[in-house]
Coordinates of C-alpha atoms and ligand atoms in Angstrom, one line a residue:
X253 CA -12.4 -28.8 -4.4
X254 CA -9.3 -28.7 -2.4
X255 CA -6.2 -27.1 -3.4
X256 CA -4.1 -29.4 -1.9
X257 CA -0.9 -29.4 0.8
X258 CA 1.7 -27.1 -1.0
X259 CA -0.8 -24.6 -1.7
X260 CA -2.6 -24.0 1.5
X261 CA -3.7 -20.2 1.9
X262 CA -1.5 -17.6 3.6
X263 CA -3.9 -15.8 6.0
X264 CA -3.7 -11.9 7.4
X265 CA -5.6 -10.6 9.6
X266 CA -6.7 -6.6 9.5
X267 CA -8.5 -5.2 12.1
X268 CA -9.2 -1.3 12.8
X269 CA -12.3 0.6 13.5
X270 CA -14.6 1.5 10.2
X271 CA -13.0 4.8 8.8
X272 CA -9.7 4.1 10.0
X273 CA -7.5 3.6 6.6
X274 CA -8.3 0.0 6.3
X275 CA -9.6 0.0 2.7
X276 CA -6.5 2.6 1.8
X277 CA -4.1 0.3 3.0
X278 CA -5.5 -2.8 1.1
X279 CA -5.0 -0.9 -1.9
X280 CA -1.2 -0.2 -1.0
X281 CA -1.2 -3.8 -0.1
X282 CA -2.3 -5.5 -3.1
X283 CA -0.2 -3.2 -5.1
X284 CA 2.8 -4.4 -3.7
X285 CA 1.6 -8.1 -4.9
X286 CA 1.0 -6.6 -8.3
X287 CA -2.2 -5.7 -9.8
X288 CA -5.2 -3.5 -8.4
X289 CA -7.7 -5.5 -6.2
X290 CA -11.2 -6.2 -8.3
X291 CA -14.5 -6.8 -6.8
X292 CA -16.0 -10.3 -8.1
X293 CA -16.8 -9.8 -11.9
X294 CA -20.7 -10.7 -12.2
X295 CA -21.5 -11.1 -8.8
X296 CA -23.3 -8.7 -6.3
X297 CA -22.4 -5.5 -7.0
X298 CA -23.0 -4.4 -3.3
X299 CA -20.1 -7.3 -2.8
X300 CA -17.6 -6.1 0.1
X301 CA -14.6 -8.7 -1.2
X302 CA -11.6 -7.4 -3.7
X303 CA -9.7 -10.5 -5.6
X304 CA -6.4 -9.7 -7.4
X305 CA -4.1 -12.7 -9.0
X306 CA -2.5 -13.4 -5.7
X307 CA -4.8 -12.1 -2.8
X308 CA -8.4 -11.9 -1.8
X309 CA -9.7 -9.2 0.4
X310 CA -13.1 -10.4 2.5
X311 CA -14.5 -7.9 4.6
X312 CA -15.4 -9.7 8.2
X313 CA -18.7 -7.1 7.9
X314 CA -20.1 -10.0 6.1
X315 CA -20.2 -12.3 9.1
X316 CA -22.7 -9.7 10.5
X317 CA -25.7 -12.2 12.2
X318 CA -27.8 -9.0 12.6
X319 CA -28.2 -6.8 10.3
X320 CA -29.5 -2.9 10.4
X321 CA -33.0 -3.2 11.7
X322 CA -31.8 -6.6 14.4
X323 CA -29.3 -4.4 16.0
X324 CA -31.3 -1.6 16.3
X325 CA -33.9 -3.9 17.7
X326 CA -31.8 -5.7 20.4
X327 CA -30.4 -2.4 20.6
X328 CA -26.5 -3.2 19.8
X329 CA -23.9 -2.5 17.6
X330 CA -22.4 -3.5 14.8
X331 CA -19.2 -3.8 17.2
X332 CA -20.8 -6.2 19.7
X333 CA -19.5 -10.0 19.5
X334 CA -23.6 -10.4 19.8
X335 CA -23.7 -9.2 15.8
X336 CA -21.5 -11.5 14.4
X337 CA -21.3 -14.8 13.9
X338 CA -17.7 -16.1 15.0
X339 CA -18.3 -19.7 14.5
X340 CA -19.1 -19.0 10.9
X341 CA -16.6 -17.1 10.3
X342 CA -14.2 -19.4 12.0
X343 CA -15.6 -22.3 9.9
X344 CA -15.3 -20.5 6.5
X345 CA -12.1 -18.7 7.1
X346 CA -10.5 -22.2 8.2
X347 CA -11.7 -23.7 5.0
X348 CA -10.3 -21.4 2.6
X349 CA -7.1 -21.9 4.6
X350 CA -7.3 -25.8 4.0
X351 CA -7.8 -25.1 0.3
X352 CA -12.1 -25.3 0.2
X353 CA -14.1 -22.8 -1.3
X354 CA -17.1 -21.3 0.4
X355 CA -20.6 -19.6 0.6
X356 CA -20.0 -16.4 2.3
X357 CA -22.3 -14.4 3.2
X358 CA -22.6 -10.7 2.2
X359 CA -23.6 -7.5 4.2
X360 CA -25.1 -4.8 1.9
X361 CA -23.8 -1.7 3.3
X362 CA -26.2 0.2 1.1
X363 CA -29.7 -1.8 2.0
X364 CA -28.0 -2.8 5.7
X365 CA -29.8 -6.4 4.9
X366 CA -27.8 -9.7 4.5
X367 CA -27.4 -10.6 0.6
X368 CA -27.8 -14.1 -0.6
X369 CA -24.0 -16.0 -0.1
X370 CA -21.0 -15.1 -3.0
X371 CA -18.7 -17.9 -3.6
X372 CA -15.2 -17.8 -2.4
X373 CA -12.2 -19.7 -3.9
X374 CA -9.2 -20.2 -2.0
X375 CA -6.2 -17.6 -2.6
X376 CA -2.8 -17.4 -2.5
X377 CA -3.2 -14.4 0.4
X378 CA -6.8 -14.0 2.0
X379 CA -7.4 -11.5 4.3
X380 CA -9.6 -10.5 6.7
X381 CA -10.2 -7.1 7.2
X382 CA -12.7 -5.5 9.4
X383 CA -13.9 -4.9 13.1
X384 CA -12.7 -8.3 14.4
X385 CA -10.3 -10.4 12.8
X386 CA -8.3 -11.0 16.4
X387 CA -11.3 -11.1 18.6
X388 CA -12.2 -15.0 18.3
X389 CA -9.1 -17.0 19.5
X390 CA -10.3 -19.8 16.7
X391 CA -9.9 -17.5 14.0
X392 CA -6.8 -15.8 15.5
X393 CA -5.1 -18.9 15.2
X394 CA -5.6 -19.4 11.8
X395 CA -3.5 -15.8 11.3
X396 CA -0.3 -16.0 9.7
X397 CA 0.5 -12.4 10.0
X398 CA -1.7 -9.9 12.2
X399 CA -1.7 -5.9 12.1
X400 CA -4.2 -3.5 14.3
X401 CA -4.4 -0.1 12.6
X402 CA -4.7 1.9 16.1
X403 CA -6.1 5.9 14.8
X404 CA -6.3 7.7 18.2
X405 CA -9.4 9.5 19.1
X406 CA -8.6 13.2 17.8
X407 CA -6.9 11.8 14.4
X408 CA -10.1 9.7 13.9
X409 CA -12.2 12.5 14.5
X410 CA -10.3 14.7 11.8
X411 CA -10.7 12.0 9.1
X412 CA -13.9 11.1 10.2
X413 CA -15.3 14.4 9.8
X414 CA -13.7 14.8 6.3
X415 CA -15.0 12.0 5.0
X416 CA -18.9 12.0 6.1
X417 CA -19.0 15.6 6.4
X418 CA -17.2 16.6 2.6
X419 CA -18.1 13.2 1.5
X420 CA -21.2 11.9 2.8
X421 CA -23.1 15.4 3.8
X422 CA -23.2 14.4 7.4
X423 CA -23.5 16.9 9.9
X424 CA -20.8 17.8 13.0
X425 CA -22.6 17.1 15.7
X426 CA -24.1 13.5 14.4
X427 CA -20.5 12.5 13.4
X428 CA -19.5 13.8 17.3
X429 CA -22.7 11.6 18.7
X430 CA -21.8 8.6 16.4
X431 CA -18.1 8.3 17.9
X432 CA -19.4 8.4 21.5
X433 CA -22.1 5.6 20.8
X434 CA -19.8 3.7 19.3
X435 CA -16.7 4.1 21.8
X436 CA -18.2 2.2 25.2
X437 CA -18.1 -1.0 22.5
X438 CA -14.8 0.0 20.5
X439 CA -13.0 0.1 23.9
X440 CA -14.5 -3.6 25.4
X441 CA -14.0 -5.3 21.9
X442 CA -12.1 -3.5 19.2
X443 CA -9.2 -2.1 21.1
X444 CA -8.2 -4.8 22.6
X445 CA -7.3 -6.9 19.6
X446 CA -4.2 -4.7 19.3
X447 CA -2.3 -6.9 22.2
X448 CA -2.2 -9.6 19.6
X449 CA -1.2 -7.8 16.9
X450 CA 2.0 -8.7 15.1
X451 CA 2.2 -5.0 13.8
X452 CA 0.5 -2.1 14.8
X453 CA 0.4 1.3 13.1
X454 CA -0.6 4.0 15.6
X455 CA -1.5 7.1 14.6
X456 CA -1.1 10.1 16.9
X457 CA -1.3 13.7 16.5
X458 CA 2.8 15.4 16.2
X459 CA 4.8 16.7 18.7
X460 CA 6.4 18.9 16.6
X461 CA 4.0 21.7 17.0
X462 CA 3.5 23.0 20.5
X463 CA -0.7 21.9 21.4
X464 CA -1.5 20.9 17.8
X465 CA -5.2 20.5 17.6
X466 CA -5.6 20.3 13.6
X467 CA -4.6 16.8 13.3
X468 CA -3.7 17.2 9.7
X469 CA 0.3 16.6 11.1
X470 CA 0.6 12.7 12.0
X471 CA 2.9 11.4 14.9
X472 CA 3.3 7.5 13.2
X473 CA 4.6 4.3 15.3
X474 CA 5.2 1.1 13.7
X475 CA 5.5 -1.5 16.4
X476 CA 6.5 -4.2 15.7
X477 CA 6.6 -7.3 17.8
X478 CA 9.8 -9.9 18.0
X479 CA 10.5 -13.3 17.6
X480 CA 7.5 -13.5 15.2
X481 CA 8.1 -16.7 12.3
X482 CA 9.1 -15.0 9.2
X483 CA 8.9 -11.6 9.6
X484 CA 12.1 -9.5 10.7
X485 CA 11.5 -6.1 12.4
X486 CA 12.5 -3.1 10.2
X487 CA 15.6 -0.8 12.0
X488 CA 16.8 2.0 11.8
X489 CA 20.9 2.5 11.5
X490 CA 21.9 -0.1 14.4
X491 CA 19.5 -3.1 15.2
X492 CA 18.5 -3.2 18.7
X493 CA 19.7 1.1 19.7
X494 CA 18.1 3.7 20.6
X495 CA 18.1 6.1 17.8
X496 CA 16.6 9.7 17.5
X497 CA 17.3 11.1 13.6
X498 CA 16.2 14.2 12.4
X499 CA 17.4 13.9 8.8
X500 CA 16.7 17.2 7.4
X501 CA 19.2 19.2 5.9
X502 CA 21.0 18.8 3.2
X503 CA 19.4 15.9 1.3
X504 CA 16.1 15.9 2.7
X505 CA 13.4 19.2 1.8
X506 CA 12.0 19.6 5.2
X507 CA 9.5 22.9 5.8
X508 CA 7.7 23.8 8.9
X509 CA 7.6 21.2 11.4
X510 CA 10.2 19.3 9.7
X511 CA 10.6 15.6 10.7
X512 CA 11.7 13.6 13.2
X513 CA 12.2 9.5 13.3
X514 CA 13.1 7.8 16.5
X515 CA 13.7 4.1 16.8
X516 CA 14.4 1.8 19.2
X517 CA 13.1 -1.6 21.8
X518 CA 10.2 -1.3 24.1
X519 CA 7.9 -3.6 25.5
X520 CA 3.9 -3.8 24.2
X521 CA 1.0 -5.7 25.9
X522 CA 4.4 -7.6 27.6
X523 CA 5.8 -8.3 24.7
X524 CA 9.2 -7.5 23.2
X525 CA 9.0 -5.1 20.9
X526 CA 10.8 -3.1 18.1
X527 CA 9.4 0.4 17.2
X528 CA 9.7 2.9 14.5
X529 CA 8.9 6.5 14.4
X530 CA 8.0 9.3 12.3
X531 CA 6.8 12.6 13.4
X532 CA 6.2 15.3 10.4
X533 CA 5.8 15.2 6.9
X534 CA 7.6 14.7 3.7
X535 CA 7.8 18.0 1.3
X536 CA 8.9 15.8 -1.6
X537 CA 7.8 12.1 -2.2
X538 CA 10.9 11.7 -4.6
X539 CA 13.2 12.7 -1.5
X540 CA 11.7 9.7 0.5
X541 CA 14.6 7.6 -1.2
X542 CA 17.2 9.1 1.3
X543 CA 15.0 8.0 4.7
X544 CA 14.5 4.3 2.7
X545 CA 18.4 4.4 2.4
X546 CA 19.1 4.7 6.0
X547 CA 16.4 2.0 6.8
X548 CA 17.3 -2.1 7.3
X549 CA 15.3 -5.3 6.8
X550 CA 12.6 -3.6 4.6
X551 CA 12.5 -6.9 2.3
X552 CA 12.6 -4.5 -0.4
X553 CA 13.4 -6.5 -4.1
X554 CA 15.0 -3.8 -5.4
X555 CA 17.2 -0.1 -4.1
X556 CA 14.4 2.1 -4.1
X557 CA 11.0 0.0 -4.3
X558 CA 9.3 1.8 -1.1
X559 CA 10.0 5.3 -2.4
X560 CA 8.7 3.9 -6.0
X561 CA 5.3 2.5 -4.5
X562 CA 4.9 5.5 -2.7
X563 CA 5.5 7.4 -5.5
X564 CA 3.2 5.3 -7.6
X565 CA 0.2 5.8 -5.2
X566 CA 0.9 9.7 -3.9
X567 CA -2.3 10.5 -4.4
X568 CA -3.6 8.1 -1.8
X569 CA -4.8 9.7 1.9
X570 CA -1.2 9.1 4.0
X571 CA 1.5 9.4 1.3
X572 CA 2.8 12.1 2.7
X573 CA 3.7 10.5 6.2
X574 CA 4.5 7.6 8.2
X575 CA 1.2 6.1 7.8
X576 CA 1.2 5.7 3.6
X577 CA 4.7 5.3 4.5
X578 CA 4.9 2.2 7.8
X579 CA 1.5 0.7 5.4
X580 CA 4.0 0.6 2.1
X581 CA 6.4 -0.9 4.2
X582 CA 4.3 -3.3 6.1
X583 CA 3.0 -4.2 2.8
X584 CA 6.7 -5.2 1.8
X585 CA 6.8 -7.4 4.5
X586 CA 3.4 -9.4 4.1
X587 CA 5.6 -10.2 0.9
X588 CA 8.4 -11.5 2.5
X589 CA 6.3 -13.6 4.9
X590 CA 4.4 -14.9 2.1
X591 CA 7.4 -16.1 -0.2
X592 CA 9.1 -17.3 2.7
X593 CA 6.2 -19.3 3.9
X594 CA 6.1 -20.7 0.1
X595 CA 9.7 -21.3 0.0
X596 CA 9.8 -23.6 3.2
X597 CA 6.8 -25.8 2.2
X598 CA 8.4 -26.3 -0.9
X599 CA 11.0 -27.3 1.5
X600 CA 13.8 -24.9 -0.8
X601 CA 16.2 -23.3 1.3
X602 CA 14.7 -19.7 2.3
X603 CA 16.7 -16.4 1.0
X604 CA 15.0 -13.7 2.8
X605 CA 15.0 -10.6 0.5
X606 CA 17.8 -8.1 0.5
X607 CA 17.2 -4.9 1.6
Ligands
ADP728 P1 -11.9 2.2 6.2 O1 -11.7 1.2 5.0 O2 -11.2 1.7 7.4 O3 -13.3 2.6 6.4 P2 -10.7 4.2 4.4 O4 -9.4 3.6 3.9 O5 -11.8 4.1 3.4 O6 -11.1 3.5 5.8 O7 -10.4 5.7 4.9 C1 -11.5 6.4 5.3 C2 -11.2 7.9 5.3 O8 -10.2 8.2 6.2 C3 -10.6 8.3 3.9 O9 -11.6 8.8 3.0 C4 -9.7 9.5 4.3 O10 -10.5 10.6 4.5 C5 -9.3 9.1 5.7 N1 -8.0 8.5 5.8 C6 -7.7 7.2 5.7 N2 -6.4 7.0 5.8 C7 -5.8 8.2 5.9 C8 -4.5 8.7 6.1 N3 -3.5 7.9 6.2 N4 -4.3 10.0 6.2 C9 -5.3 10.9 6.2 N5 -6.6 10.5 6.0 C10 -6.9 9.2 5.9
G6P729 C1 -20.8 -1.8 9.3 C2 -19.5 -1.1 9.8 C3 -19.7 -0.6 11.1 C4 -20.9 0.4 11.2 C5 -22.1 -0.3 10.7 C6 -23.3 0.6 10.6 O1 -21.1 -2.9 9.9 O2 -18.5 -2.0 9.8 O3 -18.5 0.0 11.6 O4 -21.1 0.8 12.4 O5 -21.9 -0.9 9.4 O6 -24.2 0.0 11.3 P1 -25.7 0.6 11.5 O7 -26.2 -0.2 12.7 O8 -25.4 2.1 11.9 O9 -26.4 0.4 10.3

């Protein structure tokens, strides 16, 4: 069952560590397409994969070749090239792309055991999200857009402890000794992904506040790499400056640490780059409207649609700051890149979005 030439698969590739935001942004992701992301009707329910109208959502957990009890008896991690099977992946992933549908396997988070295979059609948008979506250069190059969600160690800690401790009963110190096990292997294999990244959201603790230990306000960077085929860095006032804004005042509800956006070109892994900043948080989501004003190239469709998704989702861990705020826009983008890849096949002239 092949879909054909004109309808080949757009493919995006998501990697960050487990904990990191990655399910939080798929949801701001596929709500930019339209429609909350579903898992399978009928199927598995221990299923990792999310479908909505235009995008499918497989989680690379699934190409796991050893499950719980065969890395604990060869004694390596779920982060370890060793327990996954790339070649798999690279087959299955490369099939969807060429229109095929496939068997893919499923890891049962619950039971840690591999389920039998769910069947996987080919979608408008697939992505892959999960540990290593840029560590296999076959499967890299089957990307069409690639973003690293980079959550430095004491912001990972904070979440990480609010979620297993308040969610999942865990105790401090075995969320403490479960970061240091896993870091030797997040450092050789995970980490490094981010040098191929096409976008990466790093999320850092402020400078606002003098030795801020609480992590609870985020220091966000969206950088975002030039000369990349249909996506157009976002700016900030003047393509190409160096800009420092701190827009509070009379439009903009700023209390205690206020906020601060810098912008500007730098260089990443060698590469040229464009980055965005935002240190602090916003008081009122409505308010966000003014920053979106002053911003270029967000491939908005609309005055106003970043502020309205943000608004839409505020309840969502982020909305607040620059990381609901870079993942709404990054979102936008994936768009962009999406109709535009659609409008040249079609081989129609391409009219980027306004923004
Ligand atoms: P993943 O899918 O990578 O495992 P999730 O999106 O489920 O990550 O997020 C895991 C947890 O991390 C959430 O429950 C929340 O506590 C925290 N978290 C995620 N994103 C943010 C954010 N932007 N700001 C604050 N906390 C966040
Ligand atoms: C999944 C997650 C990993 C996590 C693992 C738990 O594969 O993506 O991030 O570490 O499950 O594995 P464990 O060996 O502790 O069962």
């Amino acid at each position: 069952c092949s879909a054909g030439g004109d309808e080949k698969t757009v493919v995006i590739g998501l990697a960050a560590d487990s904990g990191c935001g990655k399910s939080t942004f798929m949801r701001r992701l596929t709500s930019v397409f339209g429609g909350a992301a579903e898992p399978p009707k009928g199927g598995n329910p221990d299923s990792n994969t999310l479908i909505s109208d235009m995008t499918t959502v497989i989680c690379l957990d699934d190409y796991h070749s050893l499950d719980r009890t065969g890395r604990k008896e060869k004694g390596v991690t779920a982060l370890d090239p060793r327990a996954n099977d790339f070649d798999l992946m690279y087959e299955q992933v490369k099939a969807i792309k060429e229109g095929v549908a496939v068997d893919k396997p499923i890891y049962n988070h619950v039971t840690g055991l591999l389920d039998p295979p769910e069947l996987i059609k080919p979608p408008k948008i697939l992505v892959i999200e999960g540990l290593h979506p840029m560590f296999d250069e076959r499967v890299r190059e089957l990307l069409d857009f690639s973003i690293y969600l980079d959550i430095s160690n004491e912001v990972k800690f904070a979440w990480k402890i609010q979620r297993d401790m308040a969610e999942r009963g865990h105790s401090l110190e075995s969320i403490k000794a479960s970061i240091e096990a896993r870091k030797p292997d997040f450092d050789a294999y995970i980490d490094p992904q981010k040098q191929y990244a096409d976008a990466v959201i790093e999320v850092l603790p402020t400078q606002l506040i003098p030795d801020d230990n609480e992590g609870k306000v985020l220091r966000v960077k969206l950088i975002m790499k030039e000369g990349v085929k249909n996506f157009n860095p976002v700016y900030l006032f003047d393509e190409g400056s160096t800009i420092s804004w701190i827009p509070c005042g009379r439009k903009l509800t700023c209390s205690y640490p206020g906020i601060k956006f810098t912008y500007g070109p730098d260089t990443y892994f060698g590469n040229e780059v464009s980055v965005l900043e935002m240190d602090g948080q916003f008081d009122r989501l409505d308010e966000l409207i003014y920053v979106e004003s002053h911003l270029s190239n967000l491939s908005t469709k609309f005055y106003g649609e970043v502020t309205q998704q943000m608004l839409k989702h505020a309840d969502f861990p982020g909305s607040n700051n620059g990381t609901g705020f870079f993942q709404t826009i990054v979102g936008l983008k994936i768009r962009d890149l999406y109709e535009q890849i659609v409008a040249s096949r079609a081989g129609a002239p391409v009219t980027a979005a306004k923004a």
